Coordinates of C-alpha atoms in Angstrom, one line a residue:
R12 CA 0.0 0.0 0.0
R13 CA 1.3 3.5 -0.9
Y14 CA 0.5 6.7 0.8
P15 CA 0.9 9.7 -1.5
T16 CA 0.4 12.1 1.5
V17 CA 3.4 10.5 3.2
E18 CA 5.6 10.6 0.1
I19 CA 4.8 14.3 -0.2
R20 CA 5.8 14.8 3.4
A21 CA 9.0 12.9 2.9
E22 CA 9.9 15.1 0.0
T23 CA 9.3 18.2 2.1
F24 CA 11.3 16.9 5.1
N25 CA 14.2 15.4 3.1
G26 CA 14.7 18.2 0.6
S27 CA 17.6 17.6 -1.8
T28 CA 18.4 14.3 -0.2
H29 CA 14.9 12.8 -1.0
V30 CA 14.8 9.6 -3.0
P31 CA 11.5 8.8 -4.6
V32 CA 9.9 5.4 -4.1
P33 CA 10.0 3.5 -7.4
S34 CA 7.2 1.5 -8.9
D35 CA 6.1 -1.6 -7.0
S36 CA 7.7 -4.0 -9.4
A37 CA 11.0 -2.1 -9.4
F38 CA 11.0 -1.8 -5.6
L39 CA 10.4 -5.4 -5.2
K40 CA 13.2 -6.4 -7.6
A41 CA 15.6 -4.0 -5.8
L42 CA 14.6 -5.3 -2.3
L43 CA 15.0 -9.0 -3.3
F44 CA 18.5 -8.1 -4.7
E45 CA 19.4 -6.3 -1.4
L46 CA 18.1 -9.3 0.7
R47 CA 20.3 -11.6 -1.5
L48 CA 17.2 -13.6 -2.7
I49 CA 18.2 -13.0 -6.3
D50 CA 21.7 -12.9 -7.8
D51 CA 23.1 -14.2 -4.5
H52 CA 25.9 -16.0 -6.3
I53 CA 27.3 -12.8 -7.8
F54 CA 29.6 -10.6 -5.7
V55 CA 28.3 -7.0 -5.7
E56 CA 30.6 -4.6 -3.9
H57 CA 28.0 -2.2 -2.5
R58 CA 26.0 -5.1 -1.1
D59 CA 28.5 -7.8 -0.3
T60 CA 31.6 -6.0 0.9
C61 CA 32.8 -6.9 4.4
S62 CA 33.0 -3.1 5.3
R63 CA 29.3 -2.9 5.0
I64 CA 27.9 -4.7 8.0
N65 CA 24.2 -4.6 8.8
H66 CA 23.3 -4.7 12.5
S67 CA 19.5 -4.6 12.0
S68 CA 16.6 -5.3 9.7
V69 CA 17.0 -1.8 8.2
Y70 CA 18.4 -1.7 4.7
S71 CA 19.5 0.8 2.1
V72 CA 18.0 -0.3 -1.2
R73 CA 19.6 0.9 -4.4
T74 CA 17.1 2.2 -7.0
E75 CA 17.4 4.2 -10.2
G76 CA 16.6 7.3 -8.2
G77 CA 19.3 6.7 -5.6
D78 CA 19.7 4.7 -2.4
L79 CA 16.3 4.4 -0.7
W80 CA 16.8 4.5 3.1
P81 CA 15.5 3.4 5.6
V82 CA 13.7 0.2 4.3
L83 CA 12.6 -2.0 7.1
A84 CA 12.3 -5.6 5.9
F85 CA 12.6 -9.1 7.3
Q86 CA 11.5 -12.7 6.3
K87 CA 9.2 -14.9 8.3
S88 CA 7.8 -18.3 7.3
G89 CA 8.6 -17.8 3.6
L90 CA 7.1 -14.3 3.3
I91 CA 8.9 -11.0 3.2
Y92 CA 7.4 -8.1 5.3
A93 CA 8.6 -4.6 4.4
C94 CA 7.8 -1.0 4.8
I95 CA 9.5 2.4 4.2
P96 CA 9.2 4.6 7.4
L97 CA 9.0 8.4 7.1
V98 CA 12.1 10.3 8.3
E99 CA 11.1 13.7 9.4
E100 CA 14.5 15.4 8.7
T101 CA 17.2 15.5 6.0
L102 CA 18.8 12.1 5.2
E103 CA 22.4 13.4 4.9
P104 CA 24.1 12.6 7.2
R105 CA 21.9 9.6 8.1
P106 CA 20.3 10.1 11.5
P107 CA 20.7 7.4 14.2
L108 CA 18.1 4.7 13.9
L109 CA 16.9 5.4 17.5
T110 CA 15.9 8.9 16.5
V111 CA 13.6 7.8 13.7
S112 CA 10.2 7.3 15.4
G113 CA 8.8 5.9 12.2
L114 CA 10.9 2.8 12.5
S115 CA 9.3 1.5 15.7
Q116 CA 5.8 2.3 14.4
G117 CA 6.5 0.5 11.1
L118 CA 8.0 -2.5 13.0
A119 CA 4.9 -2.7 15.2
L120 CA 2.7 -2.5 12.2
L121 CA 4.7 -5.3 10.4
L122 CA 4.7 -7.5 13.5
G123 CA 0.9 -7.0 13.7
I124 CA 0.5 -8.3 10.1
V125 CA 2.8 -11.2 10.9
D126 CA 0.6 -12.0 13.9
Y127 CA -2.5 -11.9 11.7
I128 CA -1.1 -14.0 8.8
S129 CA 1.2 -16.5 10.5
P130 CA -1.4 -18.9 12.0
S131 CA -2.6 -19.6 8.4
R132 CA 0.8 -20.2 6.8
K133 CA 0.2 -23.9 6.3
N134 CA -3.2 -23.4 4.6
E135 CA -2.7 -21.6 1.2
A136 CA -6.4 -20.9 0.7
E137 CA -6.8 -19.4 4.2
M138 CA -3.6 -17.3 3.8
S139 CA -4.7 -16.0 0.4
A140 CA -8.0 -15.0 1.9
K141 CA -6.3 -13.1 4.8
I142 CA -3.9 -11.4 2.4
G143 CA -6.9 -10.3 0.3
Q144 CA -8.5 -8.7 3.4
L145 CA -5.3 -6.9 4.3
R146 CA -6.1 -3.8 2.2
N147 CA -9.4 -3.2 4.1
L148 CA -7.7 -3.9 7.4
L149 CA -4.8 -1.4 6.7
I150 CA -7.4 1.3 5.9
Q151 CA -8.4 1.0 9.5
A152 CA -5.0 0.3 11.1
C153 CA -3.1 2.9 9.1
P154 CA -5.6 5.2 7.3
L155 CA -3.2 8.0 6.2
G156 CA 0.1 6.4 6.7
T157 CA 0.4 6.7 10.5
P158 CA -0.3 3.5 12.4
L159 CA -3.3 3.9 14.7
N160 CA -3.8 0.2 15.7
T161 CA -1.1 -2.3 15.1
N162 CA -3.2 -5.3 16.3
I163 CA -4.5 -6.3 12.9
R164 CA -6.3 -9.4 14.4
S165 CA -8.5 -7.2 16.5
L166 CA -9.8 -5.3 13.5
N167 CA -12.9 -6.2 11.4
S168 CA -12.3 -7.5 7.8
S169 CA -15.6 -6.1 6.5
F170 CA -16.4 -2.4 6.1
D171 CA -19.9 -3.1 7.3
D172 CA -18.6 -4.0 10.7
I173 CA -16.3 -1.0 11.3
Q174 CA -17.3 0.7 14.6
E175 CA -17.9 4.4 14.7
T176 CA -15.2 6.5 16.3
P177 CA -15.5 6.2 20.1
A178 CA -17.7 9.0 21.6
D179 CA -15.1 9.7 24.4
E180 CA -12.7 12.2 22.9
N181 CA -10.0 11.1 25.4
Q182 CA -10.0 7.5 24.1
P183 CA -6.9 6.9 21.9
A184 CA -7.4 5.4 18.5
W185 CA -5.5 2.2 19.5
R186 CA -8.1 1.3 22.1
S187 CA -10.6 -0.2 19.8
N188 CA -13.1 -1.1 22.6
T189 CA -13.5 -0.6 26.3
Y190 CA -13.3 -3.4 28.8
K191 CA -15.9 -4.2 31.5
G192 CA -15.0 -6.4 34.4
K193 CA -12.4 -7.0 37.0
P194 CA -9.1 -5.3 36.2
Q195 CA -6.2 -7.6 35.4
V196 CA -2.7 -7.2 33.9
N197 CA -0.6 -10.0 32.4
V198 CA 3.1 -9.3 31.6
C199 CA 5.5 -11.8 30.0
I200 CA 9.1 -11.2 29.3
T201 CA 10.5 -13.4 26.6
E202 CA 14.2 -13.5 25.9
K203 CA 15.8 -15.3 23.0
V204 CA 19.4 -16.2 22.8
K205 CA 21.3 -16.6 19.5
C206 CA 24.6 -18.3 19.6
M207 CA 27.6 -19.3 17.4
Q208 CA 30.3 -21.5 19.0
Y209 CA 33.4 -22.8 17.2
D210 CA 35.7 -24.1 19.9
K211 CA 38.6 -22.6 18.0
R212 CA 41.5 -20.2 19.1
D213 CA 41.4 -18.1 16.0
V214 CA 37.5 -17.7 15.8
V215 CA 35.6 -15.8 18.4
D216 CA 32.4 -17.3 19.7
M217 CA 29.4 -15.0 19.5
W218 CA 26.1 -14.8 21.3
Q219 CA 23.3 -12.3 21.6
V220 CA 20.2 -11.8 23.7
Y221 CA 17.1 -10.0 22.6
G222 CA 13.9 -9.6 24.5
A223 CA 10.3 -8.6 24.2
V224 CA 7.8 -7.6 26.9
N225 CA 4.3 -8.6 26.1
C226 CA 1.4 -7.1 27.9
K227 CA -2.4 -7.7 28.1
C228 CA -4.2 -5.1 30.1
D229 CA -7.9 -5.6 30.8
I230 CA -8.8 -2.3 32.5
E231 CA -12.0 -0.2 32.4
G232 CA -12.0 3.3 31.1
A233 CA -11.5 5.1 27.9
A234 CA -7.8 5.9 28.5
P235 CA -6.4 4.2 31.6
N236 CA -2.8 5.1 32.6
V237 CA -0.5 2.3 33.5
T238 CA 3.2 2.5 34.6
L239 CA 5.3 -0.7 34.4
S240 CA 8.9 -1.0 35.4
L241 CA 11.6 -3.5 34.3
N242 CA 14.2 -4.2 36.9
L243 CA 17.7 -5.8 36.7
P244 CA 19.6 -7.6 39.5
T245 CA 22.7 -6.0 40.9
N246 CA 25.5 -5.9 38.3
G247 CA 23.1 -7.2 35.7
P248 CA 24.0 -6.3 32.0
P249 CA 22.0 -3.2 31.0
L250 CA 19.3 -3.3 28.4
Q251 CA 20.2 -1.8 25.0
D252 CA 18.7 -1.0 21.7
I253 CA 15.3 -0.4 23.4
V254 CA 12.4 0.2 21.0
V255 CA 9.0 1.1 22.7
H256 CA 5.4 0.7 21.5
H257 CA 3.7 3.9 20.3
C258 CA 1.3 3.7 23.2
V259 CA 4.1 4.7 25.6
T260 CA 3.4 8.3 26.6
S261 CA 6.9 9.3 27.8
V262 CA 10.3 7.7 28.4
D263 CA 13.7 8.7 29.8
P264 CA 15.9 9.6 26.8
A265 CA 18.9 8.0 28.6
M266 CA 17.1 4.7 28.3
L267 CA 17.0 4.9 24.5
M268 CA 20.6 6.0 24.0
S269 CA 22.3 2.7 24.9
S270 CA 23.3 1.0 21.7
S271 CA 24.9 -2.4 21.2
A272 CA 26.9 -0.9 18.4
E273 CA 28.9 1.1 20.9
P274 CA 31.2 -0.3 23.7
L275 CA 29.7 -0.4 27.2
D276 CA 30.9 2.1 29.8
D277 CA 29.9 3.0 33.4
S278 CA 27.6 5.8 32.4
V279 CA 25.2 3.4 30.6
Y280 CA 21.6 3.5 31.9
N281 CA 20.9 0.3 33.9
G282 CA 17.3 0.9 35.2
P283 CA 14.9 0.7 36.5
Y284 CA 13.2 1.0 33.1
K285 CA 9.9 2.8 33.5
F286 CA 7.2 2.8 30.8
P287 CA 4.0 4.9 31.4
F288 CA 1.4 4.0 28.7
I289 CA -2.2 3.8 27.8
P290 CA -2.7 0.2 26.8
P291 CA -4.4 -1.1 23.7
S292 CA -7.4 -3.3 24.1
D293 CA -5.6 -6.5 23.1
S294 CA -2.3 -8.1 23.7
F295 CA 0.8 -6.1 22.5
N296 CA 4.6 -5.9 22.8
L297 CA 5.4 -3.0 25.1
C298 CA 9.1 -3.0 24.2
Y299 CA 12.0 -4.8 22.6
Y300 CA 15.6 -4.8 23.7
T301 CA 18.9 -6.5 23.4
S302 CA 21.7 -7.1 25.9
Q303 CA 25.4 -8.1 26.1
V304 CA 25.5 -10.9 28.6
P305 CA 29.0 -12.2 29.7
V306 CA 28.4 -16.0 28.8
P307 CA 26.1 -18.1 26.8
P308 CA 23.8 -20.4 28.8
I309 CA 25.2 -23.7 27.4
L310 CA 28.8 -24.1 26.3
G311 CA 29.4 -26.8 23.7
C312 CA 32.0 -28.6 21.8
Y313 CA 31.3 -30.7 18.7
Q314 CA 33.9 -32.9 16.9
L315 CA 33.1 -34.8 13.7
I316 CA 35.9 -36.8 12.0
E317 CA 35.5 -38.9 8.8
E318 CA 37.3 -42.2 9.0
G319 CA 36.7 -44.2 5.8
S320 CA 33.0 -44.9 5.4
Q321 CA 32.2 -43.9 9.0
L322 CA 31.8 -40.7 10.9
K323 CA 33.1 -40.4 14.5
I324 CA 31.2 -37.8 16.5
T325 CA 31.7 -36.3 20.0
V326 CA 29.4 -33.7 21.6
N327 CA 30.1 -32.2 25.0
L328 CA 27.7 -29.7 26.6
K329 CA 27.9 -27.8 29.8
L330 CA 25.3 -25.7 31.5
H331 CA 26.8 -22.6 33.0
E332 CA 26.4 -22.6 36.8
S333 CA 24.6 -19.2 36.8
I334 CA 21.7 -20.7 34.6
K335 CA 18.5 -22.1 36.2
N336 CA 18.7 -25.9 35.8
S337 CA 15.0 -26.4 35.1
F338 CA 13.9 -26.7 31.5
E339 CA 10.6 -27.2 29.9
Y340 CA 12.5 -29.1 27.2
C341 CA 16.2 -29.3 26.1
E342 CA 17.5 -31.2 23.1
A343 CA 20.4 -31.2 20.6
R344 CA 19.8 -32.0 16.9
I345 CA 22.6 -33.3 14.9
P346 CA 21.8 -33.3 11.1
F347 CA 23.8 -35.1 8.4
F348 CA 23.7 -33.2 5.1
N349 CA 24.6 -34.5 1.6
R350 CA 24.7 -38.1 2.8
G351 CA 22.4 -41.1 2.5
P352 CA 20.2 -42.5 5.4
I353 CA 21.9 -43.6 8.6
A354 CA 22.5 -47.3 8.1
Q355 CA 24.4 -48.0 11.3
L356 CA 24.6 -46.2 14.6
E357 CA 26.7 -47.0 17.7
Y358 CA 26.6 -44.5 20.5
K359 CA 27.0 -43.8 24.2
V360 CA 25.3 -41.0 26.1
S361 CA 26.1 -39.9 29.6
Y362 CA 22.7 -38.5 30.1
G363 CA 19.3 -38.4 28.3
Q364 CA 18.4 -40.5 25.3
L365 CA 19.2 -40.4 21.6
D366 CA 16.6 -40.8 18.9
L367 CA 16.9 -41.3 15.2
S368 CA 14.5 -39.3 12.9
R369 CA 12.0 -41.0 10.6
E370 CA 14.1 -39.9 7.5
K371 CA 17.2 -41.3 9.2
S372 CA 19.2 -38.2 8.5
L373 CA 18.9 -36.5 11.9
L374 CA 20.0 -37.5 15.5
V375 CA 17.9 -36.0 18.2
W376 CA 19.6 -36.0 21.6
V377 CA 16.8 -35.4 24.2
I378 CA 18.5 -34.1 27.4
G379 CA 15.2 -33.5 29.1
Q380 CA 14.3 -31.1 31.9
K381 CA 17.5 -31.0 33.9
F382 CA 21.2 -31.4 33.5
P383 CA 22.9 -33.8 35.9
K384 CA 24.6 -32.4 39.1
S385 CA 27.9 -32.0 37.2
L386 CA 26.0 -29.8 34.7
E387 CA 27.9 -31.7 31.9
V388 CA 26.6 -34.2 29.4
S389 CA 28.4 -36.0 26.6
L390 CA 27.6 -38.1 23.5
T391 CA 30.1 -40.3 21.5
G392 CA 29.3 -42.5 18.5
T393 CA 30.0 -43.7 15.1
V394 CA 27.7 -43.4 12.1
S395 CA 27.7 -45.0 8.7
F396 CA 25.3 -44.3 5.8
G397 CA 23.5 -46.0 3.0
T398 CA 22.8 -44.7 -0.5
A399 CA 21.6 -41.1 -0.8
G400 CA 18.2 -40.5 -2.2
K401 CA 16.3 -37.3 -3.2
E402 CA 14.5 -37.1 0.0
H403 CA 17.6 -36.7 2.2
P404 CA 18.7 -33.2 3.2
T405 CA 21.4 -31.4 1.2
D406 CA 23.2 -28.1 2.0
Y407 CA 25.7 -26.3 -0.1
V408 CA 27.2 -24.7 3.0
C409 CA 27.7 -27.8 5.1
T410 CA 29.8 -30.0 3.0
G411 CA 32.3 -32.5 4.0
N412 CA 33.0 -32.2 7.7
T413 CA 31.6 -28.8 8.0
A414 CA 28.6 -29.4 10.2
Y415 CA 26.8 -28.3 13.4
V416 CA 24.8 -29.3 16.4
K417 CA 21.7 -27.0 17.0
L418 CA 20.3 -26.7 20.5
Y419 CA 16.6 -26.2 21.3
F420 CA 15.5 -25.3 24.8
R421 CA 13.1 -23.3 26.9
I422 CA 13.7 -22.3 30.5
P423 CA 10.5 -21.0 32.3
D424 CA 10.6 -18.3 35.0
F425 CA 14.1 -17.2 33.9
T426 CA 15.9 -14.6 31.8
L427 CA 19.5 -14.5 30.8
T428 CA 19.8 -10.8 31.7
G429 CA 18.0 -11.3 35.0
C430 CA 15.3 -8.8 33.8
Y431 CA 12.1 -9.1 35.7
V432 CA 8.8 -7.2 36.5
D433 CA 8.2 -6.2 40.0
Q434 CA 4.5 -6.8 40.4
H435 CA 4.2 -4.3 43.3
S436 CA 5.8 -1.6 41.1
V437 CA 3.0 -1.8 38.5
Q438 CA 0.8 1.3 38.9
I439 CA -2.7 1.5 37.4
F440 CA -4.6 4.8 37.7
A441 CA -8.0 3.3 37.4
P442 CA -10.8 2.1 39.9
G443 CA -10.5 -1.3 41.5
K444 CA -7.6 -3.4 42.6
P445 CA -6.1 -5.2 39.6
K446 CA -4.8 -8.7 39.5
I447 CA -1.2 -8.6 38.2
T448 CA 0.4 -11.7 36.7
A449 CA 4.1 -11.5 35.6
S450 CA 6.1 -14.4 34.0
R451 CA 9.3 -14.7 32.0
E452 CA 11.1 -17.2 29.9
L453 CA 14.4 -17.9 28.0
I454 CA 14.2 -19.6 24.5
S455 CA 17.0 -20.7 22.3
S456 CA 17.0 -19.2 18.8
E457 CA 19.6 -20.1 16.1
Y458 CA 21.8 -21.8 18.7
Y459 CA 24.7 -23.4 16.8
I460 CA 27.8 -25.4 17.8
W461 CA 30.1 -26.0 14.8
N462 CA 32.4 -28.8 14.2
S463 CA 35.8 -27.7 15.6
K464 CA 37.6 -30.2 13.3
A465 CA 36.5 -28.3 10.2
P466 CA 36.3 -24.7 9.0
A467 CA 33.1 -22.9 9.9
P468 CA 31.6 -21.1 6.9
T469 CA 32.0 -17.3 7.0
T470 CA 28.3 -17.0 6.0
Y471 CA 27.4 -18.0 9.6
K472 CA 30.2 -16.1 11.4
T473 CA 28.3 -12.9 10.4
L474 CA 24.9 -14.0 11.5
F475 CA 24.5 -11.2 14.0
D476 CA 25.8 -8.5 11.7

């Protein structure tokens, strides 16, 4: 969807630095090229040079009229979600991302669309119907280019059902209806940890934590005011790259200035992080953040050596002593690419159990809900293969002994940063005593341990860039 009024405003704000948005087809081609979804086998200096490292989902897309920036884009379940936020100032020099308010609004809108479409991704007919309704929904959610309600699922797909503007002039547009009943607030902090471990002296291991604070506020009133605080333990790593929902009414500027692109120093804001806001009617993400934690939760070593027709594998995992030893699930998956089905398997595990996938191309080591008292587990074994068929996995990156173990886990009631919500600090300026529920969780995301006996591909070394 295009908004001519926004494009005119962009031209006014950006002046001589303005780059017009090309036609839809030209923009799509340029975006696919920038995302390396076409012509990825060709080296293009402005896109592929090592000196250009992207730390976010914000891109500069090269068009005939110049470099279009910022373009917010990411992939999810086989679809590309993209928007071009308005920058209300000149583009040269480029302003810091944290000062562009349109980025957080655009991200919130795209995530609302993801939340609306994702449940139907396995049903093509249902997905097509939902995408067909998006235009009507966007007219309500973002009528003139400014997001008013990013919870797309809460909107009506039919114009006949669109409610009139609330009679209460104090009610913000993002509160689509008013709640009647006992007040209650549910808050959940979800932290995800990405990790790349190599067990090599010349390659630095990398890990990153990013979190989201999800809220559901059932409170009476047209515009109830809520204040929520995030707290850190003593000496806990500060939150960085904080992006807040547009319903937040004010925020300490120092909170937004901490960036993971800059080295940490003693002056970094370390909380408590206060968020006063007027909540939408439905569930929403109050804020997003990253953090630089000192160690990854699970340290691993993977060795794979080819001896004749067999592979010898060794996997050692150690849970860091600072991590809560209570998992909802924890397993390590060991895929074997570009080979036939596993014909013979001999193994020994110190803890848990090892399963073979139905396709016989993946070992699943189920560690379970706890590590042993030593906090260390190990797996050794030999694997031999049959003749490869079309149904077995291939990967042009993981060839020969270049391989990985991928960890999947969830730890309830725990965050790697130590971030938590103090229920007693939640302030609600509305009648009645609210019920406040706070929870938190740590989930693995792209958690890889590479074979230390083979070179890890540089493609994966820059996963966080």
